[in-house]
């Protein structure tokens, strides 16, 4: 009987709270293999329009040796709301996890964009799908053939101009996808907010105007 | 003269010589710059502002012969990137020391302007202490924000107007407007300030119809000093804009000017209009509401210009405070734009020490009330939009109360002391 292939398990977690979150991706290979040390793991992630990644932050994190990640998409606007933005693609070069043998992990700081106000519910959901796992090994690994489902071309290393052939791996994700909740404004407040804001600003400006005419020497 | 409880009366006894105060202020800022280097290297939270990194990256592009606008979020004049090219060639701290120097130049110009108003050396220095030993401008310059450059340009223009060097003042004013758009509102008070005094003939004309008065006013506006100022300032501004447009193309116009004029930042900020603009960002009311938000600013600026043009520093201070308070976007950086003029205003605002402290504490409480729900929103993900909005309205109310208190306690100089220009 042909032995079944060891499974690759992927887990995506989102750390921290608020508008600035950290995406942590952990990949565990089902079987302990020494040859895995010669392999590199590349995570190709499609970040939804509701989130954005700051490429300058990535560059400074790379300098501090915390993570190796690069944005593929160009023409991004960091300040745009989600409905005026598109999905962006990020390449993260995963590292070997020191605490677990044959584990890789990757870390990516993400930020929320502002979302459209909602009529019910104070929160909108962002769905983060599971990424593509790409692997490239120095030596030919037989087990790689059972994991690989297709081939892809991608840069060999961060900021490298050389393109290598990577194998896209099939894996089992722990969660189907990760859901994030973004607080949004409530559109039922619109008429209240508009009327009160205009009222207060007109009142305040009238008070200042009265003071200017009363205490000042207005002359045309 | 001033009562014993007037805040200015307390300062002179606390001080040494002006040179000593300036030296202490300079040392404090240098220490902060080096502390910033230490914090950046050790802690995860950086001391240096993200804007400074943007300036340095843009300066790097300039040294490579490219446009500074290749750097995303660089929304400033190319002059700033050019000025900071030694950041790339010499040391990354050059820019910070440049901003610290502009900070001290601002204080020096404040000191000279106060001397021109007739204050004694120690008294003038006492008011300058408000800027020199104030932690806010210290922190802002040492963190790498460029606001002190604009502040020094504006103060240089005001100083040169008082010294009757109109053309020089206009050049500095043109540069200031090119760097940040907010000084453009000063053009009306400056023009009114440079006009000659109305003689009896013209005063009789004020009994005529509105149209005739308007015509007479416009005719008065064409005095030599005003024409020189407007022409030279306009020429400086357009020469700079044209030069940079030729070199960097439409990107320059878009990032340096249009972005700031059409900026609708729906992300949370101190402005009372923030939540209103966020909720109506995609609706058809967005444009009319924008105009409704602009009208109070506009009317107030006109009224203040015609009332206080005789004291240019006070008028500009009111202009910028009103502009910032009623603006559609307001961040804490904007406060420096009017705080740099406060030492010039303080001698003539006859307010008791206690009242001034109460107003200052109220101002800080207003900011704290806003910062609390904003922190909960941004770093804890709680939906506090309504609280942020309410806090911004409270802050607006506090700012207006402070402005009204300053206006009601302001005592103008007697007319005999005013300088004539024509």
XYZ file of C-alpha atoms in Angstrom:
642
model
C 0.000 0.000 0.000
C 1.312 3.386 -0.909
C 2.075 5.436 2.241
C -0.097 8.569 2.518
C 1.651 11.907 2.294
C 2.251 13.793 5.526
C -0.052 16.774 5.820
C 0.889 20.441 5.837
C -1.112 22.391 8.380
C -1.495 26.153 8.144
C -2.776 28.372 10.893
C -3.551 32.075 10.527
C -3.883 34.235 13.616
C -4.476 37.917 14.028
C -2.877 39.532 17.053
C -3.469 42.866 18.783
C -6.633 44.942 18.785
C -7.856 48.003 17.058
C -6.922 49.355 13.655
C -3.351 48.045 13.695
C -3.124 44.265 13.729
C -0.446 41.653 13.218
C -1.084 38.707 10.954
C 0.789 35.608 12.109
C 0.945 32.608 9.797
C 2.287 29.310 11.118
C 2.971 26.359 8.836
C 3.708 22.917 10.206
C 4.900 20.062 8.070
C 3.430 16.734 9.104
C 6.641 14.802 9.326
C 10.077 15.518 10.646
C 12.510 15.676 7.786
C 16.088 16.888 7.777
C 15.931 17.863 4.129
C 13.412 20.547 4.911
C 16.261 22.707 6.242
C 17.397 23.312 2.659
C 13.991 24.537 1.554
C 12.576 28.022 1.462
C 8.905 28.798 2.064
C 7.220 31.733 0.394
C 3.754 32.838 1.402
C 1.848 34.683 -1.288
C -0.980 36.523 0.424
C -3.833 38.425 -1.115
C -4.731 41.212 1.319
C -8.401 42.268 0.967
C -9.375 45.855 0.122
C -10.465 46.468 3.717
C -6.881 46.189 4.942
C -3.665 47.781 3.877
C -0.007 47.057 4.327
C 2.483 49.905 4.679
C 5.472 49.146 2.439
C 7.677 51.612 4.313
C 6.868 49.843 7.573
C 7.808 46.554 5.913
C 11.117 48.057 4.796
C 11.951 49.231 8.318
C 10.950 45.861 9.796
C 13.213 44.158 7.312
C 16.079 46.392 8.411
C 15.452 45.371 12.020
C 15.335 41.752 10.850
C 11.850 41.110 12.188
C 10.164 40.036 8.999
C 10.900 39.763 5.284
C 7.902 40.877 3.325
C 7.340 42.807 0.137
C 4.353 44.304 -1.612
C 3.860 43.227 -5.183
C 1.045 45.635 -6.110
C 1.850 49.214 -6.968
C -0.263 52.374 -6.997
C -1.628 51.873 -3.556
C -3.134 54.680 -1.517
C -2.539 54.271 2.180
C -5.243 56.741 3.188
C -8.111 55.691 0.912
C -11.247 54.123 2.379
C -11.984 50.473 1.609
C -14.575 51.178 -1.073
C -11.999 53.098 -3.109
C -9.264 50.488 -2.723
C -8.375 47.156 -4.231
C -6.872 43.921 -3.059
C -3.132 43.957 -2.763
C -0.649 41.154 -3.019
C 2.150 40.606 -0.529
C 5.043 38.140 -0.616
C 6.327 37.007 2.776
C 9.487 34.937 3.024
C 8.755 32.674 5.961
C 11.370 31.716 8.525
C 12.069 28.541 10.369
C 10.433 28.554 13.744
C 13.051 27.932 16.423
C 10.574 26.449 18.869
C 9.128 23.772 16.641
C 10.929 21.428 14.288
C 9.818 21.636 10.679
C 7.672 24.658 11.367
C 7.775 27.917 9.482
C 6.243 31.169 10.516
C 5.603 34.537 8.955
C 4.523 37.833 10.412
C 2.851 40.766 8.649
C 1.568 43.995 10.195
C -1.735 45.072 8.636
C -3.930 48.121 9.189
C -7.636 48.683 8.776
C -8.968 51.088 6.206
C -12.048 53.147 6.940
C -15.199 51.387 5.746
C -18.534 52.621 4.553
C -20.964 53.479 7.400
C -23.513 50.821 8.167
C -27.223 51.143 8.762
C -27.434 48.289 11.267
C -24.699 46.831 13.339
C -21.752 48.835 14.513
C -19.227 46.602 12.757
C -18.359 45.410 9.277
C -16.499 42.208 8.542
C -13.269 41.763 6.633
C -12.537 38.265 5.432
C -8.916 37.250 5.107
C -8.554 34.206 2.909
C -5.895 31.590 3.237
C -2.692 32.334 1.352
C -0.821 30.401 -1.315
C 2.125 28.435 -0.002
C 5.114 28.232 -2.311
C 8.200 26.150 -1.666
C 11.522 25.923 -3.355
C 14.210 23.438 -2.353
C 17.888 23.212 -3.207
C 17.725 19.449 -3.538
C 15.042 17.355 -5.134
C 12.637 16.186 -2.423
C 10.411 13.216 -3.221
C 7.750 14.280 -0.724
C 7.526 17.624 -2.481
C 6.046 15.903 -5.474
C 3.092 14.691 -3.424
C 2.459 18.131 -1.951
C 2.939 20.206 -5.076
C -0.141 20.994 -7.083
C 1.285 23.516 -9.560
C 4.336 25.577 -10.394
C 4.732 29.327 -9.964
C 7.468 31.834 -10.665
C 8.445 34.323 -8.008
C 11.546 36.218 -6.872
C 14.082 33.935 -5.196
C 14.591 36.209 -2.190
C 13.513 39.579 -0.864
C 14.379 42.400 -3.277
C 16.100 39.948 -5.570
C 15.729 40.338 -9.310
C 16.241 36.609 -9.967
C 13.118 34.587 -10.541
C 12.985 31.026 -9.260
C 10.528 28.252 -9.875
C 8.444 27.583 -6.811
C 6.003 24.747 -6.207
C 2.580 25.654 -4.929
C 1.701 23.319 -2.076
C -1.652 21.972 -1.017
C -2.280 22.188 2.683
C -4.986 21.876 5.262
C -5.916 25.169 6.945
C -7.030 25.108 10.576
C -9.686 27.764 9.877
C -11.549 28.228 6.631
C -10.689 31.911 6.724
C -10.056 34.634 9.271
C -12.751 37.229 9.945
C -11.940 40.651 11.324
C -14.434 43.126 12.691
C -14.044 46.793 11.815
C -15.964 49.437 13.742
C -17.886 51.695 11.388
C -20.087 54.725 11.712
C -23.805 54.191 11.930
C -25.693 55.776 9.064
C -28.822 56.131 11.200
C -26.908 58.861 13.038
C -26.440 60.913 9.867
C -29.285 63.392 10.239
C -28.639 63.878 13.960
C -24.910 64.359 13.463
C -25.295 66.747 10.526
C -27.908 68.935 12.173
C -26.208 69.120 15.571
C -22.752 69.728 14.042
C -24.008 72.572 11.853
C -26.026 74.016 14.728
C -23.094 74.014 17.129
C -20.621 75.415 14.595
C -23.039 78.175 13.562
C -23.735 78.960 17.232
C -20.033 79.105 18.112
C -19.133 81.228 15.118
C -22.015 83.607 15.913
C -20.779 83.973 19.477
C -17.299 84.838 18.232
C -18.776 87.271 15.695
C -20.793 89.003 18.426
C -17.664 89.305 20.582
C -15.685 90.746 17.665
C -18.303 93.432 16.990
C -18.825 94.173 20.672
C -15.196 94.483 21.785
C -13.473 95.329 18.542
C -13.349 98.365 16.340
C -14.965 97.186 13.118
C -14.412 99.675 10.303
C -14.981 99.115 6.624
C -0.901 100.083 33.012
C -0.955 96.398 33.882
C -2.462 95.277 37.134
C -0.346 93.354 39.559
C -2.235 90.174 38.774
C -1.517 90.534 35.034
C 0.467 87.538 33.947
C 3.244 89.594 32.387
C 4.101 91.199 35.693
C 5.291 87.899 37.126
C 7.826 86.993 34.411
C 10.682 89.505 34.644
C 11.596 88.575 38.193
C 11.975 84.952 37.161
C 14.510 85.509 34.447
C 18.164 86.043 33.737
C 19.421 87.536 30.477
C 17.914 86.723 27.082
C 21.117 85.072 25.884
C 20.960 82.658 28.811
C 17.378 81.671 28.074
C 18.107 81.105 24.389
C 21.130 78.972 25.310
C 19.068 76.816 27.668
C 16.359 76.407 25.024
C 18.924 75.378 22.405
C 20.540 72.855 24.751
C 17.175 71.350 25.666
C 16.345 70.835 22.005
C 19.760 69.297 21.232
C 19.329 66.889 24.147
C 15.916 65.895 22.814
C 17.335 65.253 19.334
C 19.955 62.881 20.726
C 17.423 61.266 23.017
C 15.343 60.650 19.910
C 18.253 58.807 18.313
C 18.510 56.630 21.418
C 14.799 55.856 21.545
C 14.645 55.041 17.833
C 17.430 52.511 18.224
C 16.163 50.779 21.339
C 12.383 50.967 21.626
C 9.828 49.693 19.144
C 7.890 52.981 19.269
C 9.944 55.567 17.440
C 10.526 59.104 18.750
C 11.049 60.485 15.261
C 7.893 61.414 13.410
C 6.976 59.385 10.346
C 6.984 62.669 8.347
C 10.734 62.996 8.886
C 11.263 59.616 7.266
C 9.106 60.794 4.356
C 11.226 63.951 3.967
C 14.457 61.938 4.071
C 13.231 59.424 1.495
C 12.136 62.262 -0.783
C 15.532 63.958 -0.320
C 17.164 60.685 -1.354
C 15.159 60.694 -4.583
C 16.245 64.280 -5.193
C 19.926 63.386 -4.764
C 19.408 60.659 -7.382
C 17.991 63.277 -9.733
C 14.383 62.033 -9.517
C 11.186 63.692 -8.388
C 10.567 63.743 -4.613
C 6.938 62.823 -5.356
C 8.043 59.269 -6.083
C 7.846 58.902 -2.332
C 4.205 58.124 -1.441
C 2.602 60.552 1.050
C 5.186 63.286 0.303
C 2.796 66.218 0.112
C 5.112 69.169 0.551
C 7.094 71.562 -1.531
C 10.186 70.222 -3.322
C 12.094 72.966 -1.498
C 11.880 70.918 1.672
C 13.368 67.857 -0.010
C 16.116 70.063 -1.497
C 16.835 71.613 1.919
C 17.156 68.169 3.456
C 19.545 66.661 0.916
C 22.359 66.854 3.523
C 20.291 64.250 5.398
C 21.434 61.804 2.755
C 24.964 63.143 2.185
C 26.002 64.199 5.673
C 23.916 62.890 8.528
C 20.305 62.026 9.080
C 20.207 64.476 11.978
C 20.817 67.504 9.750
C 17.126 68.128 9.163
C 16.312 68.033 12.850
C 19.015 70.570 13.610
C 17.689 72.742 10.795
C 14.202 72.654 12.298
C 15.589 73.379 15.778
C 17.436 76.409 14.344
C 14.233 77.664 12.711
C 12.526 77.189 16.049
C 15.099 79.428 17.742
C 14.906 81.923 14.870
C 11.142 82.066 15.483
C 11.788 82.873 19.138
C 14.374 85.510 18.201
C 11.936 87.208 15.806
C 9.270 87.142 18.528
C 11.764 88.847 20.842
C 12.622 91.544 18.267
C 8.938 92.152 17.476
C 8.168 92.546 21.174
C 11.037 95.028 21.519
C 9.600 96.965 18.564
C 6.267 97.147 20.369
C 8.034 99.018 23.142
C 8.549 96.310 25.741
C 11.707 96.156 27.800
C 14.333 93.459 27.204
C 13.430 91.368 30.213
C 9.712 91.627 29.631
C 10.080 90.669 25.976
C 12.230 87.717 26.968
C 9.609 86.720 29.499
C 6.991 86.361 26.800
C 9.432 84.508 24.549
C 9.908 81.928 27.290
C 6.436 80.730 26.380
C 7.859 79.491 23.070
C 11.456 78.766 24.090
C 10.763 76.566 27.103
C 7.438 75.200 25.900
C 7.654 71.391 25.536
C 5.307 71.344 22.535
C 7.490 73.221 19.993
C 10.542 71.504 21.519
C 9.072 68.084 20.884
C 7.726 68.988 17.457
C 11.074 70.253 16.102
C 13.168 67.515 17.671
C 10.815 64.878 16.259
C 11.451 66.173 12.765
C 8.329 68.164 11.845
C 8.873 71.066 9.474
C 6.314 73.442 10.997
C 8.979 75.644 12.575
C 10.234 76.562 9.083
C 6.842 78.033 8.118
C 6.503 79.725 11.525
C 9.875 81.444 11.073
C 8.968 82.537 7.521
C 5.651 84.024 8.704
C 7.311 85.833 11.621
C 10.064 87.146 9.360
C 7.401 88.586 7.066
C 5.608 90.228 10.016
C 8.904 91.591 11.368
C 9.898 93.085 8.014
C 6.474 94.703 7.657
C 6.973 96.391 11.033
C 10.415 97.536 9.877
C 8.782 98.970 6.742
C 10.723 96.700 4.334
C 7.615 95.794 2.344
C 9.214 94.104 -0.659
C 11.420 91.821 1.492
C 8.435 90.963 3.659
C 6.488 90.042 0.528
C 9.216 87.636 -0.618
C 9.198 85.806 2.729
C 5.408 85.794 2.688
C 5.414 84.259 -0.797
C 7.731 81.492 0.409
C 5.557 80.890 3.486
C 2.393 80.512 1.398
C 4.235 78.199 -0.993
C 5.253 75.946 1.896
C 1.917 75.852 3.709
C -1.303 77.303 2.386
C -2.708 78.692 5.640
C -0.837 82.079 5.606
C -2.772 83.012 2.476
C -5.567 84.230 4.766
C -3.230 86.952 6.085
C -3.280 88.845 2.804
C -6.384 90.868 3.712
C -5.200 92.007 7.166
C -1.753 92.814 5.769
C -3.288 94.867 2.954
C -5.526 96.718 5.399
C -2.565 97.263 7.738
C -0.466 98.794 4.963
C -3.175 101.237 3.923
C -2.717 104.871 4.867
C -5.014 106.312 7.525
C -8.288 107.646 6.202
C -8.409 111.414 6.153
C -11.506 113.544 6.837
C -12.620 113.582 3.212
C -12.750 109.852 3.080
C -14.430 109.614 6.470
C -17.255 111.817 5.198
C -17.731 109.407 2.358
C -18.732 106.689 4.821
C -22.159 108.222 4.906
C -22.694 107.375 1.243
C -24.379 104.303 -0.205
C -22.810 100.861 0.125
C -21.796 100.742 -3.523
C -20.005 104.085 -3.329
C -18.288 103.010 -0.116
C -17.147 99.761 -1.711
C -15.762 101.662 -4.684
C -13.969 104.119 -2.394
C -12.546 101.223 -0.404
C -11.225 99.482 -3.505
C -9.651 102.727 -4.646
C -7.940 103.074 -1.262
C -6.670 99.534 -1.569
C -4.567 100.574 -4.562
C -2.028 102.359 -2.403
C 1.648 102.016 -3.201
C 2.558 99.807 -0.241
C -0.288 97.375 -0.850
C 0.466 97.129 -4.543
C 4.146 96.464 -3.896
C 3.334 93.788 -1.343
C 0.731 91.996 -3.437
C 2.832 92.195 -6.598
C 6.062 90.935 -5.017
C 4.347 88.211 -2.975
C 2.330 87.100 -5.989
C 5.403 87.099 -8.184
C 7.398 85.047 -5.657
C 4.627 82.502 -5.292
C 3.987 82.116 -9.005
C 7.682 82.029 -9.871
C 8.212 79.189 -7.386
C 5.121 77.340 -8.588
C 5.986 77.736 -12.254
C 9.594 76.694 -11.712
C 8.631 73.542 -9.869
C 5.839 72.760 -12.311
C 8.320 72.895 -15.169
C 10.693 70.610 -13.280
C 8.303 68.103 -11.712
C 5.088 68.366 -13.696
C 1.517 67.976 -12.574
C 2.539 65.779 -9.632
C 3.986 68.867 -7.941
C 0.702 70.822 -8.211
C -1.351 67.849 -7.110
C 0.672 66.974 -4.043
C 1.770 70.413 -2.869
C -1.437 72.405 -3.405
C -4.492 70.444 -4.550
C -4.206 67.728 -1.936
C -4.367 70.281 0.892
C -7.178 72.301 -0.695
C -9.458 69.359 -1.438
C -8.419 67.204 1.465
C -11.383 65.356 2.927
C -9.856 63.200 5.571
C -12.698 61.061 6.854
C -10.415 59.415 9.390
C -10.850 60.600 12.948
C -9.309 63.946 13.853
C -10.085 66.908 16.159
C -12.353 68.642 13.658
C -16.045 68.917 14.655
C -16.963 68.098 11.044
C -15.148 64.765 10.951
C -18.075 62.425 11.724
C -20.475 64.430 9.548
C -18.094 64.197 6.578
C -17.428 60.491 7.187
C -21.139 59.619 7.244
C -21.940 61.686 4.163
C -18.775 60.896 2.199
C -20.633 59.173 -0.621
C -23.948 61.003 -0.502
C -25.103 63.896 -2.667
C -25.016 66.174 0.389
C -21.260 65.921 0.614
C -20.566 69.023 -1.485
C -23.225 71.378 0.011
C -22.165 70.319 3.512
C -18.587 71.128 2.606
C -19.666 74.637 1.626
C -21.744 74.965 4.816
C -18.638 74.053 6.787
C -16.570 76.643 4.933
C -18.935 79.612 5.455
C -18.442 80.194 9.222
C -14.653 80.194 8.691
C -14.931 82.647 5.814
C -17.307 85.107 7.479
C -15.328 85.127 10.725
C -12.041 85.711 8.907
C -13.524 88.689 7.056
C -14.957 90.217 10.250
C -11.684 89.756 12.160
C -9.640 91.255 9.308
C -11.641 94.493 9.255
C -11.668 94.783 13.040
C -8.097 94.048 14.114
C -5.892 94.887 11.132
C -4.224 97.665 13.105
C -2.442 95.076 15.264
C -1.193 92.647 12.624
C 0.122 90.000 15.016
C -3.185 89.805 16.900
C -5.142 89.691 13.666
C -3.006 86.882 12.247
C -3.271 84.987 15.532
C -7.075 85.190 15.449
C -7.087 84.297 11.772
C -5.140 81.108 12.242
C -6.932 80.062 15.445
C -10.294 80.464 13.731
C -9.021 78.743 10.619
C -7.726 75.732 12.568
C -10.705 75.512 14.943
C -13.316 75.548 12.167
C -11.350 73.562 9.607
C -12.617 70.279 8.162
C -9.419 68.546 9.228
C -7.567 69.377 12.429
C -4.571 67.592 13.874
C -2.393 68.630 16.813
C 0.352 69.798 14.428
C -1.904 72.684 13.362
C -1.902 74.166 16.885
C 1.659 75.325 16.436
C 0.543 77.606 13.592
C -1.132 79.992 16.009
C 0.850 79.179 19.156
C 3.910 80.777 17.534
C 2.016 84.099 17.474
C 0.731 83.886 21.043
C 3.759 85.603 22.670
C 3.039 88.659 20.512
C -0.558 88.695 21.636
C 0.014 88.151 25.322
C 1.217 91.672 26.279
C -2.023 93.279 25.102
C -4.442 90.709 26.480
C -5.184 91.973 29.964
C -6.215 88.763 31.625
C -5.614 87.661 35.175
C -3.120 84.889 35.836
C -5.811 82.599 37.241
C -8.084 83.026 34.242
C -5.265 82.238 31.822
C -4.370 79.051 33.693
C -8.024 77.962 33.811
C -8.331 78.439 30.033
C -5.097 76.526 29.414
C -6.225 73.635 31.603
C -9.598 73.603 29.825
C -7.776 73.407 26.489
C -5.822 70.361 27.630
C -8.937 68.758 29.118
C -10.682 69.227 25.767
C -7.889 67.362 24.001
C -7.819 64.608 26.623
C -11.586 64.137 26.272
C -11.060 63.550 22.567
C -7.944 61.396 22.860
C -9.608 58.866 25.179
C -12.336 57.584 22.797
C -9.947 57.967 19.847
C -7.485 55.649 21.572
C -10.275 53.154 22.264
C -11.232 53.229 18.594
C -7.791 52.999 17.054
C -6.007 50.687 19.472
C -8.809 48.646 21.004
C -11.279 48.491 18.135
C -14.274 49.747 20.127
C -16.942 51.667 18.259
C -16.623 55.078 19.892
C -17.458 57.249 16.876
C -20.300 59.032 18.643
C -18.099 59.828 21.645
C -15.300 61.109 19.427
C -17.828 63.364 17.687
C -19.233 64.681 20.979
C -15.711 65.265 22.310
C -14.830 67.222 19.159
C -17.891 69.434 19.687
C -16.843 70.038 23.306
C -13.320 70.886 22.111
C -14.789 73.312 19.561
C -16.795 74.961 22.317
C -13.714 75.230 24.558
C -11.650 76.734 21.736
C -14.388 79.280 21.014
C -14.635 80.225 24.696
C -10.889 80.774 24.798
C -11.056 82.935 21.656
C -13.936 84.986 23.072
C -12.043 85.495 26.351
C -8.959 86.639 24.447
C -11.029 89.011 22.281
C -12.884 90.476 25.253
C -9.693 91.070 27.261
C -7.715 92.578 24.390
C -6.839 96.242 24.808
C -5.653 97.904 21.635
C -2.688 100.253 21.526
C -3.663 103.946 21.409
C -3.786 105.270 17.785
C -0.888 107.732 18.245
C 1.585 104.870 18.403
C 0.632 103.375 15.015
C 3.287 103.529 12.303
C 2.355 105.063 8.983
C 3.559 103.537 5.722
C 2.791 106.142 3.100
